[in-house]
Amino acid sequence: MDLHATLYPQQHAAVTAPDGPTLVLAGPGSGKTRVLTHRIAHLIYARQVPPYQIIAVTFNNKAAGVMRARVRGILGDRLRGLRIGTFHALCAQLLRMEADEQADGVLGSYNRNYLIYDTDDQKKLVAQAVEDIGVNLKRLSLTPYKVLFQISDAKNELVEPKDYPRSAYEDEVIARVYEQYQRLLQDNNAMDFDDLIMKTVLLLRENAETREVYQRRFEHVLVDEIQD
């Protein structure tokens, strides 16, 4: 099987790069997905890397589906254990695997059957949190949606409720809503999409034993659209 016949020299260099960090800078339509799929095929076919040691992450479900189809087109069914998916999907899988193993810490009382709340669920839960703490958002020119946006922004920066900056009264209100919102999520055994990323990062950052397990398991990590 000639995996490289259709590759340009620059693509070939990226596909066959030695182990270690490799950054590929490429514009739209230049064949980034081709490089990633051929890199996966190269690792499995030419380097004899077990598929379960490879994880490929991309930015949306459509792109993940395209990547899976292309790899399958090259290698057929030699993909057992290979993980290809979005950041959120792969984080959700990891958290489900770890939820029943983590009695405390980042995952608290969550179990592997946790729910993933969509935007409508989140809005309802923020409204419930606001009611629970007894604050009038209108007096602060705040809306549940704006509070939810601030909570989402905090999670994207890995800021937990206890660390939310409180330089003004509005910040104090948002921090209290955020704290109650998280409490309600956990009571419902539910996470939002931002939790999937934040809790995975915090879990791996704070638990050396768990981190080492996945470092050994996924020896090759390929990331599409790394700026996202």
PDB file of C-alpha atoms in Angstrom:
ATOM      1  CA  MET A   1       0.000   0.000   0.000  1.00  0.00           C
ATOM      2  CA  ASP A   2       1.467   3.369  -1.043  1.00  0.00           C
ATOM      3  CA  LEU A   3       0.091   5.845   1.468  1.00  0.00           C
ATOM      4  CA  HIS A   4       2.070   8.761   0.119  1.00  0.00           C
ATOM      5  CA  ALA A   5       1.508   8.680  -3.639  1.00  0.00           C
ATOM      6  CA  THR A   6      -1.036  11.510  -3.612  1.00  0.00           C
ATOM      7  CA  LEU A   7       0.790  13.759  -1.131  1.00  0.00           C
ATOM      8  CA  TYR A   8       2.725  16.923  -1.925  1.00  0.00           C
ATOM      9  CA  PRO A   9       6.283  17.062  -0.496  1.00  0.00           C
ATOM     10  CA  GLN A  10       5.191  19.316   2.378  1.00  0.00           C
ATOM     11  CA  GLN A  11       2.273  17.005   3.198  1.00  0.00           C
ATOM     12  CA  HIS A  12       4.566  13.993   3.030  1.00  0.00           C
ATOM     13  CA  ALA A  13       6.951  15.655   5.506  1.00  0.00           C
ATOM     14  CA  ALA A  14       4.094  16.245   7.975  1.00  0.00           C
ATOM     15  CA  VAL A  15       2.660  12.728   7.568  1.00  0.00           C
ATOM     16  CA  THR A  16       6.012  11.033   8.140  1.00  0.00           C
ATOM     17  CA  ALA A  17       7.335  13.415  10.834  1.00  0.00           C
ATOM     18  CA  PRO A  18       9.118  11.696  13.738  1.00  0.00           C
ATOM     19  CA  ASP A  19       7.554  11.431  17.196  1.00  0.00           C
ATOM     20  CA  GLY A  20       7.222  14.653  19.133  1.00  0.00           C
ATOM     21  CA  PRO A  21       5.292  17.917  18.715  1.00  0.00           C
ATOM     22  CA  THR A  22       4.669  18.896  15.089  1.00  0.00           C
ATOM     23  CA  LEU A  23       2.815  22.065  14.073  1.00  0.00           C
ATOM     24  CA  VAL A  24       1.439  22.241  10.536  1.00  0.00           C
ATOM     25  CA  LEU A  25       0.535  25.722   9.304  1.00  0.00           C
ATOM     26  CA  ALA A  26      -1.816  25.580   6.347  1.00  0.00           C
ATOM     27  CA  GLY A  27      -4.537  27.701   4.783  1.00  0.00           C
ATOM     28  CA  PRO A  28      -8.076  26.692   3.780  1.00  0.00           C
ATOM     29  CA  GLY A  29      -8.232  24.031   1.099  1.00  0.00           C
ATOM     30  CA  SER A  30      -4.584  23.065   1.420  1.00  0.00           C
ATOM     31  CA  GLY A  31      -5.261  19.512   2.575  1.00  0.00           C
ATOM     32  CA  LYS A  32      -5.114  19.620   6.374  1.00  0.00           C
ATOM     33  CA  THR A  33      -7.614  16.778   6.740  1.00  0.00           C
ATOM     34  CA  ARG A  34      -5.702  14.738   4.148  1.00  0.00           C
ATOM     35  CA  VAL A  35      -2.530  15.191   6.202  1.00  0.00           C
ATOM     36  CA  LEU A  36      -4.233  14.118   9.426  1.00  0.00           C
ATOM     37  CA  THR A  37      -5.919  11.063   7.927  1.00  0.00           C
ATOM     38  CA  HIS A  38      -2.755   9.945   6.161  1.00  0.00           C
ATOM     39  CA  ARG A  39      -0.786  10.529   9.366  1.00  0.00           C
ATOM     40  CA  ILE A  40      -3.160   8.186  11.185  1.00  0.00           C
ATOM     41  CA  ALA A  41      -2.846   5.630   8.396  1.00  0.00           C
ATOM     42  CA  HIS A  42       0.949   5.998   8.405  1.00  0.00           C
ATOM     43  CA  LEU A  43       1.112   5.399  12.147  1.00  0.00           C
ATOM     44  CA  ILE A  44      -1.083   2.290  11.963  1.00  0.00           C
ATOM     45  CA  TYR A  45       0.143   0.751   8.710  1.00  0.00           C
ATOM     46  CA  ALA A  46       3.786   1.812   8.426  1.00  0.00           C
ATOM     47  CA  ARG A  47       4.703   2.323  12.080  1.00  0.00           C
ATOM     48  CA  GLN A  48       2.526  -0.507  13.461  1.00  0.00           C
ATOM     49  CA  VAL A  49       1.046   1.734  16.163  1.00  0.00           C
ATOM     50  CA  PRO A  50      -2.035   0.109  17.747  1.00  0.00           C
ATOM     51  CA  PRO A  51      -5.133   2.175  16.827  1.00  0.00           C
ATOM     52  CA  TYR A  52      -6.143   2.465  20.499  1.00  0.00           C
ATOM     53  CA  GLN A  53      -3.010   4.545  21.145  1.00  0.00           C
ATOM     54  CA  ILE A  54      -4.167   7.236  18.700  1.00  0.00           C
ATOM     55  CA  ILE A  55      -6.665  10.012  19.347  1.00  0.00           C
ATOM     56  CA  ALA A  56      -7.680  12.589  16.725  1.00  0.00           C
ATOM     57  CA  VAL A  57      -9.631  15.689  17.711  1.00  0.00           C
ATOM     58  CA  THR A  58     -11.462  18.082  15.408  1.00  0.00           C
ATOM     59  CA  PHE A  59     -13.865  20.989  15.734  1.00  0.00           C
ATOM     60  CA  ASN A  60     -17.326  19.674  14.784  1.00  0.00           C
ATOM     61  CA  ASN A  61     -19.224  16.451  14.196  1.00  0.00           C
ATOM     62  CA  LYS A  62     -19.211  16.826  10.411  1.00  0.00           C
ATOM     63  CA  ALA A  63     -15.420  17.152  10.298  1.00  0.00           C
ATOM     64  CA  ALA A  64     -15.036  14.159  12.625  1.00  0.00           C
ATOM     65  CA  GLY A  65     -17.289  12.080  10.371  1.00  0.00           C
ATOM     66  CA  VAL A  66     -15.274  13.053   7.298  1.00  0.00           C
ATOM     67  CA  MET A  67     -12.048  12.128   9.055  1.00  0.00           C
ATOM     68  CA  ARG A  68     -13.375   8.728  10.164  1.00  0.00           C
ATOM     69  CA  ALA A  69     -14.660   7.966   6.654  1.00  0.00           C
ATOM     70  CA  ARG A  70     -11.361   8.880   5.032  1.00  0.00           C
ATOM     71  CA  VAL A  71      -9.301   6.796   7.441  1.00  0.00           C
ATOM     72  CA  ARG A  72     -11.654   3.861   6.908  1.00  0.00           C
ATOM     73  CA  GLY A  73     -11.311   4.356   3.154  1.00  0.00           C
ATOM     74  CA  ILE A  74      -7.550   3.969   3.466  1.00  0.00           C
ATOM     75  CA  LEU A  75      -7.300   1.227   6.082  1.00  0.00           C
ATOM     76  CA  GLY A  76     -10.646  -0.553   5.946  1.00  0.00           C
ATOM     77  CA  ASP A  77     -11.622  -2.061   9.296  1.00  0.00           C
ATOM     78  CA  ARG A  78      -8.194  -1.887  10.934  1.00  0.00           C
ATOM     79  CA  LEU A  79      -9.416   0.828  13.272  1.00  0.00           C
ATOM     80  CA  ARG A  80     -10.342  -1.010  16.465  1.00  0.00           C
ATOM     81  CA  GLY A  81      -9.912   1.351  19.402  1.00  0.00           C
ATOM     82  CA  LEU A  82      -9.070   4.428  17.311  1.00  0.00           C
ATOM     83  CA  ARG A  83     -10.768   7.522  18.720  1.00  0.00           C
ATOM     84  CA  ILE A  84     -11.786  10.327  16.376  1.00  0.00           C
ATOM     85  CA  GLY A  85     -14.217  12.999  17.532  1.00  0.00           C
ATOM     86  CA  THR A  86     -14.830  16.555  18.664  1.00  0.00           C
ATOM     87  CA  PHE A  87     -13.255  18.011  21.773  1.00  0.00           C
ATOM     88  CA  HIS A  88     -16.615  17.886  23.553  1.00  0.00           C
ATOM     89  CA  ALA A  89     -17.439  14.316  22.504  1.00  0.00           C
ATOM     90  CA  LEU A  90     -14.059  12.917  23.494  1.00  0.00           C
ATOM     91  CA  CYS A  91     -14.079  14.787  26.803  1.00  0.00           C
ATOM     92  CA  ALA A  92     -17.580  13.455  27.492  1.00  0.00           C
ATOM     93  CA  GLN A  93     -16.337   9.901  26.885  1.00  0.00           C
ATOM     94  CA  LEU A  94     -13.371  10.376  29.194  1.00  0.00           C
ATOM     95  CA  LEU A  95     -15.535  11.814  31.962  1.00  0.00           C
ATOM     96  CA  ARG A  96     -17.986   8.918  31.681  1.00  0.00           C
ATOM     97  CA  MET A  97     -15.091   6.466  31.997  1.00  0.00           C
ATOM     98  CA  GLU A  98     -13.773   8.273  35.057  1.00  0.00           C
ATOM     99  CA  ALA A  99     -16.974   9.360  36.819  1.00  0.00           C
ATOM    100  CA  ASP A 100     -17.508   6.119  38.747  1.00  0.00           C
ATOM    101  CA  GLU A 101     -13.803   5.985  39.679  1.00  0.00           C
ATOM    102  CA  GLN A 102     -13.678   9.464  41.181  1.00  0.00           C
ATOM    103  CA  ALA A 103     -15.456   9.516  44.531  1.00  0.00           C
ATOM    104  CA  ASP A 104     -14.487  13.129  45.210  1.00  0.00           C
ATOM    105  CA  GLY A 105     -12.461  15.939  43.691  1.00  0.00           C
ATOM    106  CA  VAL A 106     -13.339  17.458  40.331  1.00  0.00           C
ATOM    107  CA  LEU A 107     -16.190  15.068  39.502  1.00  0.00           C
ATOM    108  CA  GLY A 108     -17.735  15.041  42.962  1.00  0.00           C
ATOM    109  CA  SER A 109     -20.885  12.916  43.029  1.00  0.00           C
ATOM    110  CA  TYR A 110     -21.263  12.613  39.243  1.00  0.00           C
ATOM    111  CA  ASN A 111     -21.767   9.140  37.817  1.00  0.00           C
ATOM    112  CA  ARG A 112     -21.207   7.860  34.279  1.00  0.00           C
ATOM    113  CA  ASN A 113     -24.879   8.349  33.344  1.00  0.00           C
ATOM    114  CA  TYR A 114     -24.731  12.128  33.691  1.00  0.00           C
ATOM    115  CA  LEU A 115     -26.868  14.255  31.357  1.00  0.00           C
ATOM    116  CA  ILE A 116     -25.566  16.949  29.015  1.00  0.00           C
ATOM    117  CA  TYR A 117     -27.739  20.060  29.134  1.00  0.00           C
ATOM    118  CA  ASP A 118     -28.396  22.131  26.016  1.00  0.00           C
ATOM    119  CA  THR A 119     -28.902  25.895  25.914  1.00  0.00           C
ATOM    120  CA  ASP A 120     -32.597  25.736  26.834  1.00  0.00           C
ATOM    121  CA  ASP A 121     -31.823  23.543  29.840  1.00  0.00           C
ATOM    122  CA  GLN A 122     -29.081  25.960  30.895  1.00  0.00           C
ATOM    123  CA  LYS A 123     -31.368  28.991  30.715  1.00  0.00           C
ATOM    124  CA  LYS A 124     -33.957  27.271  32.883  1.00  0.00           C
ATOM    125  CA  LEU A 125     -31.316  26.269  35.413  1.00  0.00           C
ATOM    126  CA  VAL A 126     -29.845  29.775  35.593  1.00  0.00           C
ATOM    127  CA  ALA A 127     -33.347  31.137  36.190  1.00  0.00           C
ATOM    128  CA  GLN A 128     -33.778  28.583  38.983  1.00  0.00           C
ATOM    129  CA  ALA A 129     -30.403  29.572  40.479  1.00  0.00           C
ATOM    130  CA  VAL A 130     -31.392  33.256  40.396  1.00  0.00           C
ATOM    131  CA  GLU A 131     -34.667  32.454  42.149  1.00  0.00           C
ATOM    132  CA  ASP A 132     -32.859  30.307  44.722  1.00  0.00           C
ATOM    133  CA  ILE A 133     -30.491  33.069  45.799  1.00  0.00           C
ATOM    134  CA  GLY A 134     -33.269  35.682  45.735  1.00  0.00           C
ATOM    135  CA  VAL A 135     -31.690  38.378  43.601  1.00  0.00           C
ATOM    136  CA  ASN A 136     -33.387  40.817  41.221  1.00  0.00           C
ATOM    137  CA  LEU A 137     -31.337  40.836  38.019  1.00  0.00           C
ATOM    138  CA  LYS A 138     -33.328  43.687  36.463  1.00  0.00           C
ATOM    139  CA  ARG A 139     -32.024  46.110  39.089  1.00  0.00           C
ATOM    140  CA  LEU A 140     -28.523  45.340  37.842  1.00  0.00           C
ATOM    141  CA  SER A 141     -29.505  45.485  34.160  1.00  0.00           C
ATOM    142  CA  LEU A 142     -28.698  41.790  33.930  1.00  0.00           C
ATOM    143  CA  THR A 143     -30.615  39.019  32.211  1.00  0.00           C
ATOM    144  CA  PRO A 144     -30.345  35.254  32.750  1.00  0.00           C
ATOM    145  CA  TYR A 145     -28.801  34.998  29.274  1.00  0.00           C
ATOM    146  CA  LYS A 146     -26.114  37.571  30.119  1.00  0.00           C
ATOM    147  CA  VAL A 147     -25.346  35.774  33.378  1.00  0.00           C
ATOM    148  CA  LEU A 148     -25.124  32.483  31.504  1.00  0.00           C
ATOM    149  CA  PHE A 149     -22.722  34.102  29.019  1.00  0.00           C
ATOM    150  CA  GLN A 150     -20.503  35.264  31.889  1.00  0.00           C
ATOM    151  CA  ILE A 151     -20.568  31.795  33.437  1.00  0.00           C
ATOM    152  CA  SER A 152     -19.645  30.234  30.104  1.00  0.00           C
ATOM    153  CA  ASP A 153     -16.808  32.705  29.659  1.00  0.00           C
ATOM    154  CA  ALA A 154     -15.501  31.865  33.143  1.00  0.00           C
ATOM    155  CA  LYS A 155     -15.574  28.133  32.403  1.00  0.00           C
ATOM    156  CA  ASN A 156     -13.704  28.655  29.145  1.00  0.00           C
ATOM    157  CA  GLU A 157     -10.984  30.324  31.220  1.00  0.00           C
ATOM    158  CA  LEU A 158     -11.117  27.420  33.739  1.00  0.00           C
ATOM    159  CA  VAL A 159     -12.397  29.733  36.481  1.00  0.00           C
ATOM    160  CA  GLU A 160     -14.476  27.907  39.076  1.00  0.00           C
ATOM    161  CA  PRO A 161     -17.149  29.687  41.173  1.00  0.00           C
ATOM    162  CA  LYS A 162     -14.862  30.023  44.197  1.00  0.00           C
ATOM    163  CA  ASP A 163     -12.285  31.814  42.037  1.00  0.00           C
ATOM    164  CA  TYR A 164     -14.666  34.101  40.135  1.00  0.00           C
ATOM    165  CA  PRO A 165     -13.355  37.712  40.402  1.00  0.00           C
ATOM    166  CA  ARG A 166     -15.593  39.911  42.530  1.00  0.00           C
ATOM    167  CA  SER A 167     -14.491  43.498  41.987  1.00  0.00           C
ATOM    168  CA  ALA A 168     -18.043  44.903  41.895  1.00  0.00           C
ATOM    169  CA  TYR A 169     -21.487  43.992  43.216  1.00  0.00           C
ATOM    170  CA  GLU A 170     -22.538  42.716  39.779  1.00  0.00           C
ATOM    171  CA  ASP A 171     -19.596  40.311  39.874  1.00  0.00           C
ATOM    172  CA  GLU A 172     -20.663  39.142  43.324  1.00  0.00           C
ATOM    173  CA  VAL A 173     -24.166  38.390  42.040  1.00  0.00           C
ATOM    174  CA  ILE A 174     -22.852  36.496  39.007  1.00  0.00           C
ATOM    175  CA  ALA A 175     -20.473  34.510  41.226  1.00  0.00           C
ATOM    176  CA  ARG A 176     -23.341  33.515  43.546  1.00  0.00           C
ATOM    177  CA  VAL A 177     -25.560  32.520  40.612  1.00  0.00           C
ATOM    178  CA  TYR A 178     -22.638  30.575  39.122  1.00  0.00           C
ATOM    179  CA  GLU A 179     -22.098  28.733  42.400  1.00  0.00           C
ATOM    180  CA  GLN A 180     -25.780  27.806  42.717  1.00  0.00           C
ATOM    181  CA  TYR A 181     -25.990  26.899  39.014  1.00  0.00           C
ATOM    182  CA  GLN A 182     -23.129  24.433  39.443  1.00  0.00           C
ATOM    183  CA  ARG A 183     -24.749  23.014  42.553  1.00  0.00           C
ATOM    184  CA  LEU A 184     -28.005  22.440  40.664  1.00  0.00           C
ATOM    185  CA  LEU A 185     -26.161  20.808  37.765  1.00  0.00           C
ATOM    186  CA  GLN A 186     -24.490  18.359  40.111  1.00  0.00           C
ATOM    187  CA  ASP A 187     -27.746  17.684  41.995  1.00  0.00           C
ATOM    188  CA  ASN A 188     -29.279  16.762  38.610  1.00  0.00           C
ATOM    189  CA  ASN A 189     -26.234  14.686  37.607  1.00  0.00           C
ATOM    190  CA  ALA A 190     -25.878  17.008  34.616  1.00  0.00           C
ATOM    191  CA  MET A 191     -23.153  19.023  32.896  1.00  0.00           C
ATOM    192  CA  ASP A 192     -23.275  21.717  30.265  1.00  0.00           C
ATOM    193  CA  PHE A 193     -20.987  21.766  27.215  1.00  0.00           C
ATOM    194  CA  ASP A 194     -18.480  24.051  28.912  1.00  0.00           C
ATOM    195  CA  ASP A 195     -18.224  21.634  31.844  1.00  0.00           C
ATOM    196  CA  LEU A 196     -17.111  18.860  29.496  1.00  0.00           C
ATOM    197  CA  ILE A 197     -13.950  20.759  28.621  1.00  0.00           C
ATOM    198  CA  MET A 198     -13.319  22.401  31.995  1.00  0.00           C
ATOM    199  CA  LYS A 199     -13.812  19.300  34.123  1.00  0.00           C
ATOM    200  CA  THR A 200     -11.628  17.203  31.833  1.00  0.00           C
ATOM    201  CA  VAL A 201      -8.795  19.736  32.016  1.00  0.00           C
ATOM    202  CA  LEU A 202      -9.110  20.093  35.801  1.00  0.00           C
ATOM    203  CA  LEU A 203      -9.318  16.324  36.272  1.00  0.00           C
ATOM    204  CA  LEU A 204      -6.130  15.705  34.295  1.00  0.00           C
ATOM    205  CA  ARG A 205      -4.376  18.682  35.863  1.00  0.00           C
ATOM    206  CA  GLU A 206      -5.180  17.788  39.457  1.00  0.00           C
ATOM    207  CA  ASN A 207      -4.986  13.976  39.359  1.00  0.00           C
ATOM    208  CA  ALA A 208      -1.487  12.799  38.438  1.00  0.00           C
ATOM    209  CA  GLU A 209      -2.427   9.115  38.442  1.00  0.00           C
ATOM    210  CA  THR A 210      -5.327   9.626  36.022  1.00  0.00           C
ATOM    211  CA  ARG A 211      -3.222  11.903  33.845  1.00  0.00           C
ATOM    212  CA  GLU A 212      -0.465   9.293  33.569  1.00  0.00           C
ATOM    213  CA  VAL A 213      -2.986   6.626  32.542  1.00  0.00           C
ATOM    214  CA  TYR A 214      -4.106   8.680  29.542  1.00  0.00           C
ATOM    215  CA  GLN A 215      -0.590   9.827  28.706  1.00  0.00           C
ATOM    216  CA  ARG A 216       0.396   6.181  28.355  1.00  0.00           C
ATOM    217  CA  ARG A 217      -2.816   5.207  26.578  1.00  0.00           C
ATOM    218  CA  PHE A 218      -2.840   7.962  23.933  1.00  0.00           C
ATOM    219  CA  GLU A 219       0.735   8.200  22.684  1.00  0.00           C
ATOM    220  CA  HIS A 220      -0.299  10.026  19.499  1.00  0.00           C
ATOM    221  CA  VAL A 221      -2.640  13.032  19.708  1.00  0.00           C
ATOM    222  CA  LEU A 222      -3.622  14.739  16.462  1.00  0.00           C
ATOM    223  CA  VAL A 223      -5.506  18.027  16.606  1.00  0.00           C
ATOM    224  CA  ASP A 224      -7.331  19.630  13.678  1.00  0.00           C
ATOM    225  CA  GLU A 225      -7.871  23.417  13.674  1.00  0.00           C
ATOM    226  CA  ILE A 226      -5.764  23.866  16.798  1.00  0.00           C
ATOM    227  CA  GLN A 227      -6.672  27.568  17.043  1.00  0.00           C
ATOM    228  CA  ASP A 228     -10.252  26.566  17.893  1.00  0.00           C
TER     229      ASP A 228
END
